[in-house]
């Protein structure tokens, strides 16, 4: 019996897929089809696949052409499969011409001519292209433009300077379906409101506003209007970070008693803060260092105290330490701007601890460490580009299908605003300034 294998995502099954499967089947007597899993696709940079794995499998099954369907989960799996299933022919569309020649050491390799004029990408884009307007300039705005190219279904229509006349910004909002706001934090709330009023879905840098009540109201308003309000904070959308949180919640380190997180940079990354609120470590890094604490311990802290070392001349806080007391443990987070330190994250529990080396906020690698080092485990998660593409893909998914933003839930978003509000109040009124 001649066995053939082929692989694909098979998202939004179309006639190009059907032709491919028919031709592959005709090359032998038995067809194995590998359908890629979500995490494999994300790892190879294929974002915003719309259908879950089982739905895509069902569609392939529905053709009646596959004798066996398997998931494709990891790089290098093809060689394993060819050996495991005793494959004679590896078949794939001609868009991959040459890429899989290395499999010729294991079986025959056939490139099947691709059906012209159809692809999952083009179907995803048809009639549901999300046009974006950006409010903000500089490095982050251009990074957003570059990263958006990796998410099919999105295009950037216009970029507005936050200093621009509100009429110009308002006009832009009327012409797009979504806006990305990265203006000064004290102005974000106003832009978010305006965008929602004009019927736009909103992606907004963290914090959404510097007042808890305002953030709360904005979420309520978005809900009322049936629009998505989405707070961006890269770490929250990285697979490594969400896996870390899930492992901790699943008891991997026992009961968590302490969380230590540090983020520092030599230069302010958000120079906008050198406006009405003064800038520095907390305004640059606050949302980042709070994130693991709020995700793991929750938002029910009993006490929170800030201590900053101020550079009085420049009115910036060079280094801030925040201690948060919870019924079940303590968190101690540090932020520096113009001070360099080890930017690691340690989550300590009653069984083990998790160590994430600098820069922890990228969470590409972490270890669970036990008293007995033989039990230690290591985890790796690759991030493509600047990572903004993951946020855009998640946003697009919420706009299209609705649901909850589990990476950055409303109560976390509100608490980040509340903590920043508290910090700025202390900074203005207390003696440690
Ligand atoms: N294929 C094909 N003709 C098309 C589209 C896909 O022959 N018009 C083939 C691909 O070459 C591959 C298989 O179908 O062998 C599965 O492809 P997949 O990547 O899932 O489909 P695409 O439509 O190319 O998806 P995307 O646009 O997301 O890249």
mmCIF file of C-alpha atoms in Angstrom, residues 105-292:
data_model
loop_
_atom_site.group_PDB
_atom_site.id
_atom_site.type_symbol
_atom_site.label_atom_id
_atom_site.label_comp_id
_atom_site.label_asym_id
_atom_site.label_seq_id
_atom_site.Cartn_x
_atom_site.Cartn_y
_atom_site.Cartn_z
ATOM 1 C CA UNK A 105 16.196 11.434 2.426
ATOM 2 C CA UNK A 106 13.102 9.795 3.931
ATOM 3 C CA UNK A 107 10.497 9.515 1.133
ATOM 4 C CA UNK A 108 9.403 10.899 -2.227
ATOM 5 C CA UNK A 109 8.552 14.629 -2.133
ATOM 6 C CA UNK A 110 5.877 16.013 -4.478
ATOM 7 C CA UNK A 111 4.914 19.690 -4.844
ATOM 8 C CA UNK A 112 1.325 19.913 -6.046
ATOM 9 C CA UNK A 113 0.384 22.985 -8.083
ATOM 10 C CA UNK A 114 -1.601 25.413 -5.994
ATOM 11 C CA UNK A 115 -5.127 26.471 -6.944
ATOM 12 C CA UNK A 116 -5.018 30.052 -8.150
ATOM 13 C CA UNK A 117 -7.056 32.865 -6.628
ATOM 14 C CA UNK A 118 -8.035 31.519 -3.229
ATOM 15 C CA UNK A 119 -6.403 31.353 0.212
ATOM 16 C CA UNK A 120 -7.484 31.373 3.847
ATOM 17 C CA UNK A 121 -5.836 34.786 4.189
ATOM 18 C CA UNK A 122 -7.921 36.301 1.393
ATOM 19 C CA UNK A 123 -11.135 34.831 2.859
ATOM 20 C CA UNK A 124 -10.225 36.193 6.307
ATOM 21 C CA UNK A 125 -9.777 39.619 4.782
ATOM 22 C CA UNK A 126 -12.883 39.634 2.574
ATOM 23 C CA UNK A 127 -15.329 42.235 3.777
ATOM 24 C CA UNK A 128 -13.943 42.181 7.274
ATOM 25 C CA UNK A 129 -10.788 44.196 7.024
ATOM 26 C CA UNK A 130 -10.364 46.206 10.204
ATOM 27 C CA UNK A 131 -9.119 49.723 9.479
ATOM 28 C CA UNK A 132 -7.052 51.274 12.233
ATOM 29 C CA UNK A 133 -6.244 54.823 13.206
ATOM 30 C CA UNK A 134 -3.335 55.436 15.560
ATOM 31 C CA UNK A 135 -3.181 58.285 18.055
ATOM 32 C CA UNK A 136 0.470 58.668 18.885
ATOM 33 C CA UNK A 137 3.778 59.092 17.151
ATOM 34 C CA UNK A 138 7.327 57.919 17.549
ATOM 35 C CA UNK A 139 8.903 54.514 17.897
ATOM 36 C CA UNK A 140 5.895 52.735 19.325
ATOM 37 C CA UNK A 141 3.552 53.945 16.608
ATOM 38 C CA UNK A 142 5.908 52.801 13.869
ATOM 39 C CA UNK A 143 6.451 49.468 15.607
ATOM 40 C CA UNK A 144 2.676 49.015 15.642
ATOM 41 C CA UNK A 145 2.499 49.737 11.909
ATOM 42 C CA UNK A 146 5.275 47.203 11.192
ATOM 43 C CA UNK A 147 3.828 44.507 13.421
ATOM 44 C CA UNK A 148 0.304 44.898 12.047
ATOM 45 C CA UNK A 149 1.597 43.498 8.746
ATOM 46 C CA UNK A 150 1.851 40.086 10.372
ATOM 47 C CA UNK A 151 -1.845 39.961 11.233
ATOM 48 C CA UNK A 152 -4.080 39.405 8.246
ATOM 49 C CA UNK A 153 -7.315 41.360 8.299
ATOM 50 C CA UNK A 154 -5.871 44.595 9.678
ATOM 51 C CA UNK A 155 -4.638 47.711 7.968
ATOM 52 C CA UNK A 156 -3.486 51.082 9.264
ATOM 53 C CA UNK A 157 -5.350 53.895 7.629
ATOM 54 C CA UNK A 158 -4.037 56.955 9.417
ATOM 55 C CA UNK A 159 -1.765 58.134 12.206
ATOM 56 C CA UNK A 160 -2.605 61.249 14.239
ATOM 57 C CA UNK A 161 -0.298 63.175 16.482
ATOM 58 C CA UNK A 162 -1.679 63.443 20.031
ATOM 59 C CA UNK A 163 -0.923 67.150 19.767
ATOM 60 C CA UNK A 164 -3.243 67.415 16.765
ATOM 61 C CA UNK A 165 -6.435 69.444 16.875
ATOM 62 C CA UNK A 166 -9.218 67.292 18.316
ATOM 63 C CA UNK A 167 -11.291 67.951 15.196
ATOM 64 C CA UNK A 168 -8.647 66.202 13.067
ATOM 65 C CA UNK A 169 -8.508 63.254 15.479
ATOM 66 C CA UNK A 170 -12.306 63.100 15.538
ATOM 67 C CA UNK A 171 -12.446 63.059 11.755
ATOM 68 C CA UNK A 172 -9.979 60.186 11.662
ATOM 69 C CA UNK A 173 -12.145 58.284 14.144
ATOM 70 C CA UNK A 174 -15.105 58.656 11.816
ATOM 71 C CA UNK A 175 -13.185 56.996 9.016
ATOM 72 C CA UNK A 176 -11.802 53.930 10.807
ATOM 73 C CA UNK A 177 -13.316 50.999 12.689
ATOM 74 C CA UNK A 178 -10.668 50.811 15.412
ATOM 75 C CA UNK A 179 -8.147 53.079 17.082
ATOM 76 C CA UNK A 180 -4.912 52.384 18.901
ATOM 77 C CA UNK A 181 -4.202 55.008 21.573
ATOM 78 C CA UNK A 182 -0.722 55.588 22.891
ATOM 79 C CA UNK A 183 -0.891 59.229 23.800
ATOM 80 C CA UNK A 184 0.064 60.636 27.215
ATOM 81 C CA UNK A 185 -1.713 58.603 29.892
ATOM 82 C CA UNK A 186 -3.545 61.583 31.342
ATOM 83 C CA UNK A 187 -5.164 62.213 27.946
ATOM 84 C CA UNK A 188 -5.996 58.620 27.076
ATOM 85 C CA UNK A 189 -9.325 58.525 28.869
ATOM 86 C CA UNK A 190 -10.623 61.412 26.791
ATOM 87 C CA UNK A 191 -9.518 59.796 23.532
ATOM 88 C CA UNK A 192 -11.026 56.455 24.517
ATOM 89 C CA UNK A 193 -14.361 58.106 25.250
ATOM 90 C CA UNK A 194 -14.293 60.022 22.011
ATOM 91 C CA UNK A 195 -13.438 56.903 19.974
ATOM 92 C CA UNK A 196 -16.233 54.901 21.602
ATOM 93 C CA UNK A 197 -18.679 57.725 20.949
ATOM 94 C CA UNK A 198 -17.741 57.548 17.289
ATOM 95 C CA UNK A 199 -18.323 53.784 17.204
ATOM 96 C CA UNK A 200 -14.685 52.641 17.132
ATOM 97 C CA UNK A 201 -13.278 49.589 18.884
ATOM 98 C CA UNK A 202 -10.366 50.699 21.056
ATOM 99 C CA UNK A 203 -6.927 49.352 21.798
ATOM 100 C CA UNK A 204 -5.258 51.478 24.437
ATOM 101 C CA UNK A 205 -1.841 51.330 26.073
ATOM 102 C CA UNK A 206 -1.750 50.626 29.788
ATOM 103 C CA UNK A 207 -2.971 52.340 31.893
ATOM 104 C CA UNK A 208 -6.193 53.235 30.091
ATOM 105 C CA UNK A 209 -6.505 56.220 32.384
ATOM 106 C CA UNK A 210 -4.955 57.517 35.600
ATOM 107 C CA UNK A 211 -8.221 57.289 37.527
ATOM 108 C CA UNK A 212 -9.914 54.079 38.529
ATOM 109 C CA UNK A 213 -13.407 55.514 38.191
ATOM 110 C CA UNK A 214 -12.743 56.764 34.704
ATOM 111 C CA UNK A 215 -11.400 53.364 33.585
ATOM 112 C CA UNK A 216 -14.453 51.681 35.062
ATOM 113 C CA UNK A 217 -16.799 54.081 33.298
ATOM 114 C CA UNK A 218 -15.012 53.580 30.003
ATOM 115 C CA UNK A 219 -15.456 49.806 30.180
ATOM 116 C CA UNK A 220 -19.117 50.291 31.015
ATOM 117 C CA UNK A 221 -19.535 52.684 28.124
ATOM 118 C CA UNK A 222 -17.825 50.282 25.701
ATOM 119 C CA UNK A 223 -20.149 47.507 26.802
ATOM 120 C CA UNK A 224 -23.177 49.718 26.363
ATOM 121 C CA UNK A 225 -22.083 50.532 22.835
ATOM 122 C CA UNK A 226 -21.229 46.900 22.024
ATOM 123 C CA UNK A 227 -17.608 47.819 21.333
ATOM 124 C CA UNK A 228 -14.303 46.320 22.446
ATOM 125 C CA UNK A 229 -12.101 48.262 24.864
ATOM 126 C CA UNK A 230 -8.793 46.456 25.039
ATOM 127 C CA UNK A 231 -5.863 47.414 27.267
ATOM 128 C CA UNK A 232 -2.487 46.552 25.783
ATOM 129 C CA UNK A 233 0.488 45.570 27.889
ATOM 130 C CA UNK A 234 2.734 43.275 25.903
ATOM 131 C CA UNK A 235 3.632 40.852 28.667
ATOM 132 C CA UNK A 236 -0.001 39.989 29.318
ATOM 133 C CA UNK A 237 -0.365 38.635 25.776
ATOM 134 C CA UNK A 238 2.833 36.591 25.645
ATOM 135 C CA UNK A 239 2.290 32.859 25.679
ATOM 136 C CA UNK A 240 5.197 32.336 28.114
ATOM 137 C CA UNK A 241 3.665 34.689 30.647
ATOM 138 C CA UNK A 242 0.173 33.228 30.433
ATOM 139 C CA UNK A 243 1.605 29.695 30.755
ATOM 140 C CA UNK A 244 3.549 30.797 33.823
ATOM 141 C CA UNK A 245 0.380 32.139 35.435
ATOM 142 C CA UNK A 246 -1.515 28.940 34.586
ATOM 143 C CA UNK A 247 1.244 26.787 36.064
ATOM 144 C CA UNK A 248 1.222 28.827 39.259
ATOM 145 C CA UNK A 249 -2.587 28.652 39.496
ATOM 146 C CA UNK A 250 -2.343 24.909 38.987
ATOM 147 C CA UNK A 251 -0.160 24.644 42.078
ATOM 148 C CA UNK A 252 3.242 24.139 40.400
ATOM 149 C CA UNK A 253 5.064 25.996 43.185
ATOM 150 C CA UNK A 254 2.592 25.197 45.976
ATOM 151 C CA UNK A 255 0.911 28.099 47.700
ATOM 152 C CA UNK A 256 2.481 31.393 46.572
ATOM 153 C CA UNK A 257 3.868 33.471 49.418
ATOM 154 C CA UNK A 258 5.975 36.063 47.677
ATOM 155 C CA UNK A 259 6.315 37.755 44.289
ATOM 156 C CA UNK A 260 9.344 39.866 43.388
ATOM 157 C CA UNK A 261 9.476 41.719 40.097
ATOM 158 C CA UNK A 262 11.896 44.340 38.839
ATOM 159 C CA UNK A 263 11.908 46.394 35.643
ATOM 160 C CA UNK A 264 14.508 49.055 34.924
ATOM 161 C CA UNK A 265 15.803 51.059 31.993
ATOM 162 C CA UNK A 266 18.480 53.706 31.657
ATOM 163 C CA UNK A 267 16.390 56.047 29.563
ATOM 164 C CA UNK A 268 12.740 56.890 29.930
ATOM 165 C CA UNK A 269 10.853 54.884 27.338
ATOM 166 C CA UNK A 270 7.796 57.076 27.579
ATOM 167 C CA UNK A 271 9.069 60.622 27.507
ATOM 168 C CA UNK A 272 5.475 61.890 27.425
ATOM 169 C CA UNK A 273 5.358 61.562 31.153
ATOM 170 C CA UNK A 274 7.647 64.496 31.559
ATOM 171 C CA UNK A 275 4.577 66.623 31.283
ATOM 172 C CA UNK A 276 1.978 67.384 33.865
ATOM 173 C CA UNK A 277 2.682 64.379 36.085
ATOM 174 C CA UNK A 278 6.437 64.280 36.045
ATOM 175 C CA UNK A 279 8.025 61.063 34.956
ATOM 176 C CA UNK A 280 10.289 58.295 36.025
ATOM 177 C CA UNK A 281 10.387 54.717 37.089
ATOM 178 C CA UNK A 282 6.765 54.129 38.038
ATOM 179 C CA UNK A 283 5.210 55.943 35.169
ATOM 180 C CA UNK A 284 7.443 53.965 32.804
ATOM 181 C CA UNK A 285 7.212 50.547 34.359
ATOM 182 C CA UNK A 286 4.348 50.552 36.883
ATOM 183 C CA UNK A 287 1.788 48.537 34.851
ATOM 184 C CA UNK A 288 4.443 45.925 33.995
ATOM 185 C CA UNK A 289 5.605 45.249 37.546
ATOM 186 C CA UNK A 290 2.032 45.149 38.852
ATOM 187 C CA UNK A 291 0.899 42.659 36.228
ATOM 188 C CA UNK A 292 2.298 39.388 37.689
#
